Amino acid sequence: MSRKCWIPAFLFVCLLLGFGWWGTTAQVKAVSPVKKWGQLSVSGTNIVNQDGKKVQLKGVSTHGIAWFPQYVNKSCFQSFKKMGANTIRLAFYSDPNAGYSKDLYGKVEEGVDAATELGMYVIIDWHILSDGNPKKYQKQALKFFDHFAGKYGKQKNILYEICNEPNGNVTWEKDIRPYANKVIAKIRKYDKKNIIIVGTPTWSQDVDVVAKNPIKKKNLVYTLHFYAATHKDDLRAKVKSAYESGLPMLVSEFSICDASGNGNLDKSSGAKWMKLLKQYKIGYVAWNVSNKAESSSLIQSGCQKTGGFTKSNLTPSGKWIVSQWKK
Ligand code: IDC
């Protein structure tokens, strides 16, 4: 190239780079769910956006972050965002036997920050499971939410899930309600607005029981979990009755396999669930982002990538779930 050509060639490259940058930024902004919906709140039976319009959260949950920390990263979350997700759930198991460790707070922060950079909503999930009664690790839960509400309470993309699935000899009135009142008060010290997701008895299924006496505070929704091959018309009937009594709900975890997180997929029961959730505008978040060899995993077990996923990397449950987001 002659010397004279260098300058126009250089300017041309600058122009191309400039357009590239502008294009990507504009694209990210255009599709950022938080940019679009802003501060969420609860109005009547539904989650609504900053304009008071009913919206459906749709997204994916990590597996336990102690077991699969490698999927807590921006590239991974971005893959699901591109496929249509607006929400990420970070599952922090509360039982030491399931990986609880204060050292994992940093991992949760990485996840919140990555979701925030992508303009996605993020659920910070205190994942009680084998510990059954949320009161068992209440002290740790209060510390956990003190830390995270203190750190992120001013951001509008945060939701707090305070007890994944109460189970065993646990009741709404005696155990979950008093626990929830304490944790809600702790979060509200820092965060007056963001939505708090409250677990319900029997692995977050007894929404009908809670609907009889919900907590009378603002911006609360109640947890409803289903695994479509196990939970069918009976549980759908509970959801209908709770909704009709005015209980706001969120499906912060579900899959279309059975309740073990494994087994056959039941797409026909899954389709009935999707119809119901769409009708009531209830959001739903899929379990789980990992390549563990079980049918609820969204990533194929042979896939070694930890981000940059495309649909071809997804398992049958992953492909089915992602196809629902666009509907
Ligand atoms: C399952 C995981 C599985 C893990 C097990 C125990 O899929 O790999 O070994 O937990 O920690 C829930 C729970 C969720 C379960 C899931 C499937 O919230 O933690 O994950 N499930 O059993 N409720 C109903 C089903």
Short mmCIF file of C-alpha atoms and ligand atoms in Angstrom, two decimals:
data_model
loop_
_atom_site.label_atom_id
_atom_site.label_comp_id
_atom_site.label_asym_id
_atom_site.label_seq_id
_atom_site.Cartn_x
_atom_site.Cartn_y
_atom_site.Cartn_z
CA MET A 1 0.00 0.00 0.00
CA SER A 2 1.33 3.45 -0.89
CA ARG A 3 1.86 5.93 1.93
CA LYS A 4 -1.03 8.06 0.73
CA CYS A 5 -3.46 5.20 1.17
CA TRP A 6 -2.61 4.62 4.83
CA ILE A 7 -4.61 7.52 6.23
CA PRO A 8 -7.94 6.79 4.49
CA ALA A 9 -7.48 3.08 5.24
CA PHE A 10 -6.86 3.86 8.91
CA LEU A 11 -9.91 6.13 9.08
CA PHE A 12 -12.03 3.49 7.43
CA VAL A 13 -11.00 0.88 10.01
CA CYS A 14 -11.77 3.36 12.83
CA LEU A 15 -15.22 3.93 11.34
CA LEU A 16 -15.88 0.20 11.16
CA LEU A 17 -14.76 -0.32 14.76
CA GLY A 18 -16.91 2.62 15.87
CA PHE A 19 -20.00 1.18 14.20
CA GLY A 20 -19.24 -2.22 15.66
CA TRP A 21 -19.05 -0.79 19.18
CA TRP A 22 -22.16 1.34 18.72
CA GLY A 23 -24.04 -1.60 17.25
CA THR A 24 -23.18 -3.95 20.12
CA THR A 25 -23.93 -1.38 22.80
CA ALA A 26 -27.23 -0.45 21.17
CA GLN A 27 -28.12 -4.13 20.87
CA VAL A 28 -27.30 -4.89 24.53
CA LYS A 29 -29.33 -1.86 25.63
CA ALA A 30 -32.23 -2.70 23.37
CA VAL A 31 -32.64 -6.16 24.78
CA SER A 32 -31.66 -5.56 28.40
CA PRO A 33 -34.62 -6.72 30.50
CA VAL A 34 -33.80 -4.39 33.41
CA LYS A 35 -33.55 -1.42 31.05
CA LYS A 36 -36.92 -2.35 29.62
CA TRP A 37 -38.87 -3.13 32.79
CA GLY A 38 -36.96 -1.23 35.50
CA GLN A 39 -37.99 -1.58 39.13
CA LEU A 40 -40.31 -4.53 39.69
CA SER A 41 -42.99 -4.61 42.35
CA VAL A 42 -46.01 -6.65 43.32
CA SER A 43 -49.46 -5.34 42.51
CA GLY A 44 -52.41 -7.49 43.51
CA THR A 45 -51.65 -11.02 42.39
CA ASN A 46 -48.79 -10.20 40.01
CA ILE A 47 -45.28 -8.97 39.52
CA VAL A 48 -45.42 -5.73 37.55
CA ASN A 49 -42.82 -3.54 35.86
CA GLN A 50 -42.08 0.15 36.46
CA ASP A 51 -45.16 1.06 34.40
CA GLY A 52 -47.45 -1.20 36.41
CA LYS A 53 -47.74 -3.75 33.60
CA LYS A 54 -47.81 -7.47 34.50
CA VAL A 55 -44.53 -9.18 33.52
CA GLN A 56 -43.31 -12.78 33.57
CA LEU A 57 -39.82 -13.50 34.80
CA LYS A 58 -38.24 -16.29 32.75
CA GLY A 59 -34.84 -17.69 33.38
CA VAL A 60 -32.48 -20.32 34.70
CA SER A 61 -31.23 -21.38 38.10
CA THR A 62 -27.70 -22.47 38.81
CA HIS A 63 -27.18 -25.85 40.46
CA GLY A 64 -25.66 -25.58 43.95
CA ILE A 65 -22.86 -23.10 43.48
CA ALA A 66 -20.57 -25.17 45.70
CA TRP A 67 -20.79 -28.05 43.21
CA PHE A 68 -20.92 -26.17 39.91
CA PRO A 69 -19.23 -22.79 40.46
CA GLN A 70 -17.85 -22.81 36.92
CA TYR A 71 -21.22 -21.86 35.44
CA VAL A 72 -21.46 -18.68 37.50
CA ASN A 73 -20.02 -16.39 34.86
CA LYS A 74 -21.08 -13.68 32.44
CA SER A 75 -20.59 -15.67 29.25
CA CYS A 76 -22.80 -18.46 30.57
CA PHE A 77 -25.57 -16.07 31.63
CA GLN A 78 -25.31 -14.20 28.35
CA SER A 79 -25.97 -17.43 26.41
CA PHE A 80 -29.29 -17.83 28.18
CA LYS A 81 -30.10 -14.15 27.81
CA LYS A 82 -29.61 -14.49 24.05
CA MET A 83 -32.01 -17.43 24.07
CA GLY A 84 -34.65 -15.28 25.81
CA ALA A 85 -34.01 -15.43 29.57
CA ASN A 86 -34.39 -12.30 31.68
CA THR A 87 -33.53 -13.80 35.07
CA ILE A 88 -30.73 -15.75 36.75
CA ARG A 89 -31.18 -17.56 40.06
CA LEU A 90 -28.13 -18.24 42.22
CA ALA A 91 -28.72 -21.31 44.41
CA PHE A 92 -26.74 -21.04 47.65
CA TYR A 93 -27.39 -24.18 49.70
CA SER A 94 -27.80 -23.42 53.40
CA ASP A 95 -26.84 -26.86 54.72
CA PRO A 96 -23.11 -27.51 55.29
CA ASN A 97 -23.65 -31.05 53.94
CA ALA A 98 -24.76 -29.48 50.66
CA GLY A 99 -21.81 -27.16 50.42
CA TYR A 100 -22.73 -24.15 52.59
CA SER A 101 -19.66 -22.07 53.24
CA LYS A 102 -19.19 -18.39 53.93
CA ASP A 103 -16.33 -18.57 51.45
CA LEU A 104 -18.92 -18.85 48.70
CA TYR A 105 -20.30 -15.35 49.32
CA GLY A 106 -17.77 -14.16 46.74
CA LYS A 107 -19.18 -16.55 44.17
CA VAL A 108 -22.67 -15.16 44.74
CA GLU A 109 -21.27 -11.66 44.26
CA GLU A 110 -19.64 -12.69 40.98
CA GLY A 111 -23.00 -13.99 39.84
CA VAL A 112 -24.92 -10.88 40.89
CA ASP A 113 -22.35 -8.64 39.21
CA ALA A 114 -22.40 -10.65 35.97
CA ALA A 115 -26.20 -10.59 35.80
CA THR A 116 -26.20 -6.87 36.58
CA GLU A 117 -23.73 -6.11 33.78
CA LEU A 118 -26.03 -7.99 31.42
CA GLY A 119 -29.10 -6.06 32.58
CA MET A 120 -30.76 -9.20 33.94
CA TYR A 121 -32.77 -9.75 37.11
CA VAL A 122 -31.07 -11.95 39.68
CA ILE A 123 -32.54 -14.04 42.48
CA ILE A 124 -30.34 -14.57 45.52
CA ASP A 125 -31.60 -17.94 46.76
CA TRP A 126 -31.06 -19.25 50.31
CA HIS A 127 -31.48 -22.83 49.24
CA ILE A 128 -32.79 -24.80 52.20
CA LEU A 129 -33.51 -28.43 51.28
CA SER A 130 -32.23 -31.30 53.44
CA ASP A 131 -32.33 -28.88 56.39
CA GLY A 132 -36.15 -28.82 56.01
CA ASN A 133 -37.01 -26.21 58.61
CA PRO A 134 -35.84 -22.69 57.73
CA LYS A 135 -35.42 -22.00 61.46
CA LYS A 136 -32.59 -24.54 61.58
CA TYR A 137 -30.07 -22.15 60.06
CA GLN A 138 -31.95 -18.91 60.75
CA LYS A 139 -28.91 -17.22 62.28
CA GLN A 140 -26.87 -17.91 59.14
CA ALA A 141 -29.77 -16.80 56.93
CA LEU A 142 -30.00 -13.47 58.75
CA LYS A 143 -26.25 -12.94 58.28
CA PHE A 144 -26.51 -13.91 54.61
CA PHE A 145 -29.30 -11.45 53.86
CA ASP A 146 -27.72 -8.75 56.00
CA HIS A 147 -24.68 -9.03 53.77
CA PHE A 148 -26.42 -9.22 50.39
CA ALA A 149 -29.23 -6.72 51.03
CA GLY A 150 -26.61 -4.42 52.52
CA LYS A 151 -24.45 -4.75 49.44
CA TYR A 152 -27.06 -4.82 46.66
CA GLY A 153 -30.24 -3.40 48.21
CA LYS A 154 -30.07 -0.22 46.13
CA GLN A 155 -29.95 -2.07 42.79
CA LYS A 156 -33.28 -2.58 41.09
CA ASN A 157 -32.48 -5.98 39.53
CA ILE A 158 -32.35 -7.96 42.79
CA LEU A 159 -34.86 -10.46 44.20
CA TYR A 160 -34.35 -12.39 47.43
CA GLU A 161 -35.57 -15.95 47.86
CA ILE A 162 -35.48 -16.56 51.58
CA CYS A 163 -36.09 -20.32 51.90
CA ASN A 164 -36.10 -22.51 48.83
CA GLU A 165 -38.18 -25.48 49.98
CA PRO A 166 -39.35 -25.91 53.56
CA ASN A 167 -40.24 -29.58 54.14
CA GLY A 168 -40.69 -32.22 56.82
CA ASN A 169 -42.56 -31.45 59.99
CA VAL A 170 -42.80 -27.75 59.20
CA THR A 171 -45.87 -25.54 59.12
CA TRP A 172 -46.62 -22.11 57.72
CA GLU A 173 -47.87 -20.65 60.98
CA LYS A 174 -45.38 -22.18 63.39
CA ASP A 175 -42.17 -22.15 61.37
CA ILE A 176 -42.09 -20.43 57.99
CA ARG A 177 -44.15 -17.32 58.79
CA PRO A 178 -42.13 -16.35 61.90
CA TYR A 179 -38.87 -17.06 60.06
CA ALA A 180 -40.00 -15.01 57.05
CA ASN A 181 -41.01 -12.08 59.25
CA LYS A 182 -37.50 -11.96 60.74
CA VAL A 183 -35.68 -12.25 57.42
CA ILE A 184 -37.97 -9.74 55.69
CA ALA A 185 -37.31 -7.22 58.47
CA LYS A 186 -33.56 -7.74 58.01
CA ILE A 187 -33.72 -7.22 54.24
CA ARG A 188 -36.00 -4.18 54.56
CA LYS A 189 -33.42 -2.48 56.78
CA TYR A 190 -31.48 -1.90 53.56
CA ASP A 191 -33.84 -2.55 50.72
CA LYS A 192 -37.31 -1.03 50.80
CA LYS A 193 -38.47 -2.08 47.36
CA ASN A 194 -37.13 -5.23 45.77
CA ILE A 195 -39.25 -8.36 45.72
CA ILE A 196 -38.85 -11.00 48.41
CA ILE A 197 -39.82 -14.58 47.53
CA VAL A 198 -41.20 -16.54 50.48
CA GLY A 199 -41.08 -20.35 50.55
CA THR A 200 -44.21 -22.42 51.22
CA PRO A 201 -44.73 -25.75 53.07
CA THR A 202 -44.15 -29.19 51.48
CA TRP A 203 -41.24 -28.33 49.19
CA SER A 204 -42.87 -25.04 48.18
CA GLN A 205 -46.13 -26.53 47.01
CA ASP A 206 -48.75 -25.58 49.65
CA VAL A 207 -49.57 -22.18 48.24
CA ASP A 208 -53.25 -22.82 49.06
CA VAL A 209 -52.38 -23.04 52.77
CA VAL A 210 -50.40 -19.79 52.66
CA ALA A 211 -53.18 -18.05 50.71
CA LYS A 212 -55.39 -18.35 53.81
CA ASN A 213 -53.07 -16.17 55.85
CA PRO A 214 -50.31 -14.45 53.86
CA ILE A 215 -47.91 -11.93 55.38
CA LYS A 216 -49.35 -8.44 55.12
CA LYS A 217 -46.33 -6.64 53.75
CA LYS A 218 -45.49 -5.10 50.41
CA ASN A 219 -43.62 -6.66 47.50
CA LEU A 220 -43.77 -10.28 48.54
CA VAL A 221 -44.42 -13.26 46.30
CA TYR A 222 -44.73 -16.89 47.34
CA THR A 223 -42.80 -19.84 46.01
CA LEU A 224 -44.42 -22.52 43.90
CA HIS A 225 -42.16 -25.30 42.64
CA PHE A 226 -43.13 -28.09 40.27
CA TYR A 227 -41.51 -31.00 38.46
CA ALA A 228 -43.95 -31.73 35.65
CA ALA A 229 -43.55 -35.53 35.56
CA THR A 230 -44.46 -35.75 39.27
CA HIS A 231 -46.68 -32.73 39.90
CA LYS A 232 -49.82 -32.55 37.82
CA ASP A 233 -53.50 -31.61 38.13
CA ASP A 234 -53.52 -31.71 41.95
CA LEU A 235 -50.80 -29.12 42.23
CA ARG A 236 -52.19 -27.07 39.36
CA ALA A 237 -55.49 -26.95 41.28
CA LYS A 238 -53.66 -25.53 44.33
CA VAL A 239 -52.16 -22.82 42.15
CA LYS A 240 -55.57 -21.92 40.72
CA SER A 241 -57.13 -21.73 44.17
CA ALA A 242 -54.25 -19.65 45.58
CA TYR A 243 -54.32 -17.28 42.61
CA GLU A 244 -58.04 -16.83 42.89
CA SER A 245 -57.64 -15.99 46.58
CA GLY A 246 -55.18 -13.29 45.54
CA LEU A 247 -51.81 -14.86 46.35
CA PRO A 248 -48.91 -13.60 44.18
CA MET A 249 -46.64 -16.48 43.17
CA LEU A 250 -43.38 -17.15 41.37
CA VAL A 251 -42.13 -20.48 40.07
CA SER A 252 -38.54 -19.90 41.07
CA GLU A 253 -37.69 -23.53 40.24
CA PHE A 254 -39.20 -26.19 37.99
CA SER A 255 -38.38 -28.82 35.45
CA ILE A 256 -40.34 -31.18 33.25
CA CYS A 257 -38.69 -34.32 34.67
CA ASP A 258 -39.64 -35.89 38.00
CA ALA A 259 -39.10 -34.43 41.47
CA SER A 260 -35.74 -36.18 41.87
CA GLY A 261 -34.38 -33.87 39.18
CA ASN A 262 -34.01 -36.92 36.95
CA GLY A 263 -36.13 -39.47 35.09
CA ASN A 264 -38.37 -39.12 32.06
CA LEU A 265 -39.59 -35.81 30.73
CA ASP A 266 -43.32 -35.20 30.70
CA LYS A 267 -43.84 -32.59 28.01
CA SER A 268 -47.59 -32.92 28.03
CA SER A 269 -47.81 -32.06 31.74
CA GLY A 270 -45.16 -29.38 31.05
CA ALA A 271 -47.40 -27.83 28.39
CA LYS A 272 -50.34 -27.74 30.81
CA TRP A 273 -48.16 -25.92 33.33
CA MET A 274 -46.99 -23.40 30.73
CA LYS A 275 -50.58 -22.67 29.73
CA LEU A 276 -51.56 -22.03 33.35
CA LEU A 277 -48.53 -19.83 34.05
CA LYS A 278 -49.15 -17.81 30.91
CA GLN A 279 -52.80 -17.35 31.76
CA TYR A 280 -51.94 -16.00 35.23
CA LYS A 281 -48.72 -14.30 34.13
CA ILE A 282 -46.66 -16.20 36.69
CA GLY A 283 -42.91 -16.25 36.03
CA TYR A 284 -40.84 -19.42 35.90
CA VAL A 285 -37.15 -20.25 36.38
CA ALA A 286 -35.67 -23.57 35.24
CA TRP A 287 -33.56 -25.93 37.32
CA ASN A 288 -30.52 -26.28 36.56
CA VAL A 289 -27.47 -24.90 34.76
CA SER A 290 -24.99 -27.75 34.86
CA ASN A 291 -23.84 -30.71 32.82
CA LYS A 292 -24.54 -33.20 35.61
CA ALA A 293 -25.86 -36.45 34.12
CA GLU A 294 -29.48 -35.96 35.19
CA SER A 295 -32.41 -34.97 33.04
CA SER A 296 -33.07 -31.60 34.72
CA SER A 297 -29.59 -30.37 33.74
CA LEU A 298 -29.77 -27.88 30.91
CA ILE A 299 -26.29 -28.55 29.50
CA GLN A 300 -25.44 -31.85 27.83
CA SER A 301 -23.20 -33.99 30.01
CA GLY A 302 -20.58 -34.30 27.27
CA CYS A 303 -20.28 -30.53 26.90
CA GLN A 304 -17.20 -29.19 28.63
CA LYS A 305 -17.81 -25.50 27.90
CA THR A 306 -18.73 -23.22 30.80
CA GLY A 307 -20.14 -20.42 28.68
CA GLY A 308 -20.93 -19.41 25.11
CA PHE A 309 -23.66 -22.03 24.87
CA THR A 310 -25.89 -22.43 21.88
CA LYS A 311 -29.09 -24.43 21.65
CA SER A 312 -27.12 -27.39 20.31
CA ASN A 313 -25.37 -27.66 23.71
CA LEU A 314 -28.66 -28.08 25.54
CA THR A 315 -30.24 -31.30 26.77
CA PRO A 316 -33.78 -32.27 25.71
CA SER A 317 -35.24 -30.54 28.81
CA GLY A 318 -33.08 -27.48 28.07
CA LYS A 319 -34.25 -27.28 24.46
CA TRP A 320 -37.90 -27.64 25.47
CA ILE A 321 -37.69 -25.00 28.20
CA VAL A 322 -35.86 -22.47 26.06
CA SER A 323 -38.46 -22.92 23.31
CA GLN A 324 -41.16 -21.82 25.80
CA TRP A 325 -39.54 -18.45 26.51
CA LYS A 326 -40.41 -17.02 23.10
CA LYS A 327 -44.06 -18.04 23.31
C1 IDC B 1 -31.21 -31.67 43.25
C2 IDC B 1 -30.15 -31.76 42.18
C3 IDC B 1 -29.28 -32.96 42.42
C4 IDC B 1 -28.74 -32.91 43.84
C5 IDC B 1 -29.89 -32.78 44.83
C6 IDC B 1 -29.45 -32.70 46.28
O1 IDC B 1 -30.76 -31.78 40.91
O2 IDC B 1 -28.23 -33.00 41.48
O3 IDC B 1 -28.02 -34.08 44.09
O4 IDC B 1 -30.64 -31.65 44.52
O5 IDC B 1 -28.95 -31.47 46.60
C7 IDC B 1 -35.66 -29.54 44.41
C8 IDC B 1 -34.55 -28.78 45.01
C9 IDC B 1 -33.28 -28.93 44.22
C10 IDC B 1 -33.13 -30.36 43.72
C11 IDC B 1 -34.26 -30.62 42.73
C12 IDC B 1 -34.22 -32.00 42.09
O6 IDC B 1 -34.86 -27.42 45.23
O7 IDC B 1 -32.21 -28.58 45.05
O8 IDC B 1 -31.92 -30.46 43.06
N1 IDC B 1 -35.53 -30.42 43.40
O9 IDC B 1 -34.35 -32.99 43.06
N2 IDC B 1 -36.93 -29.50 44.74
C13 IDC B 1 -37.61 -30.41 44.02
C14 IDC B 1 -36.73 -30.99 43.13
#
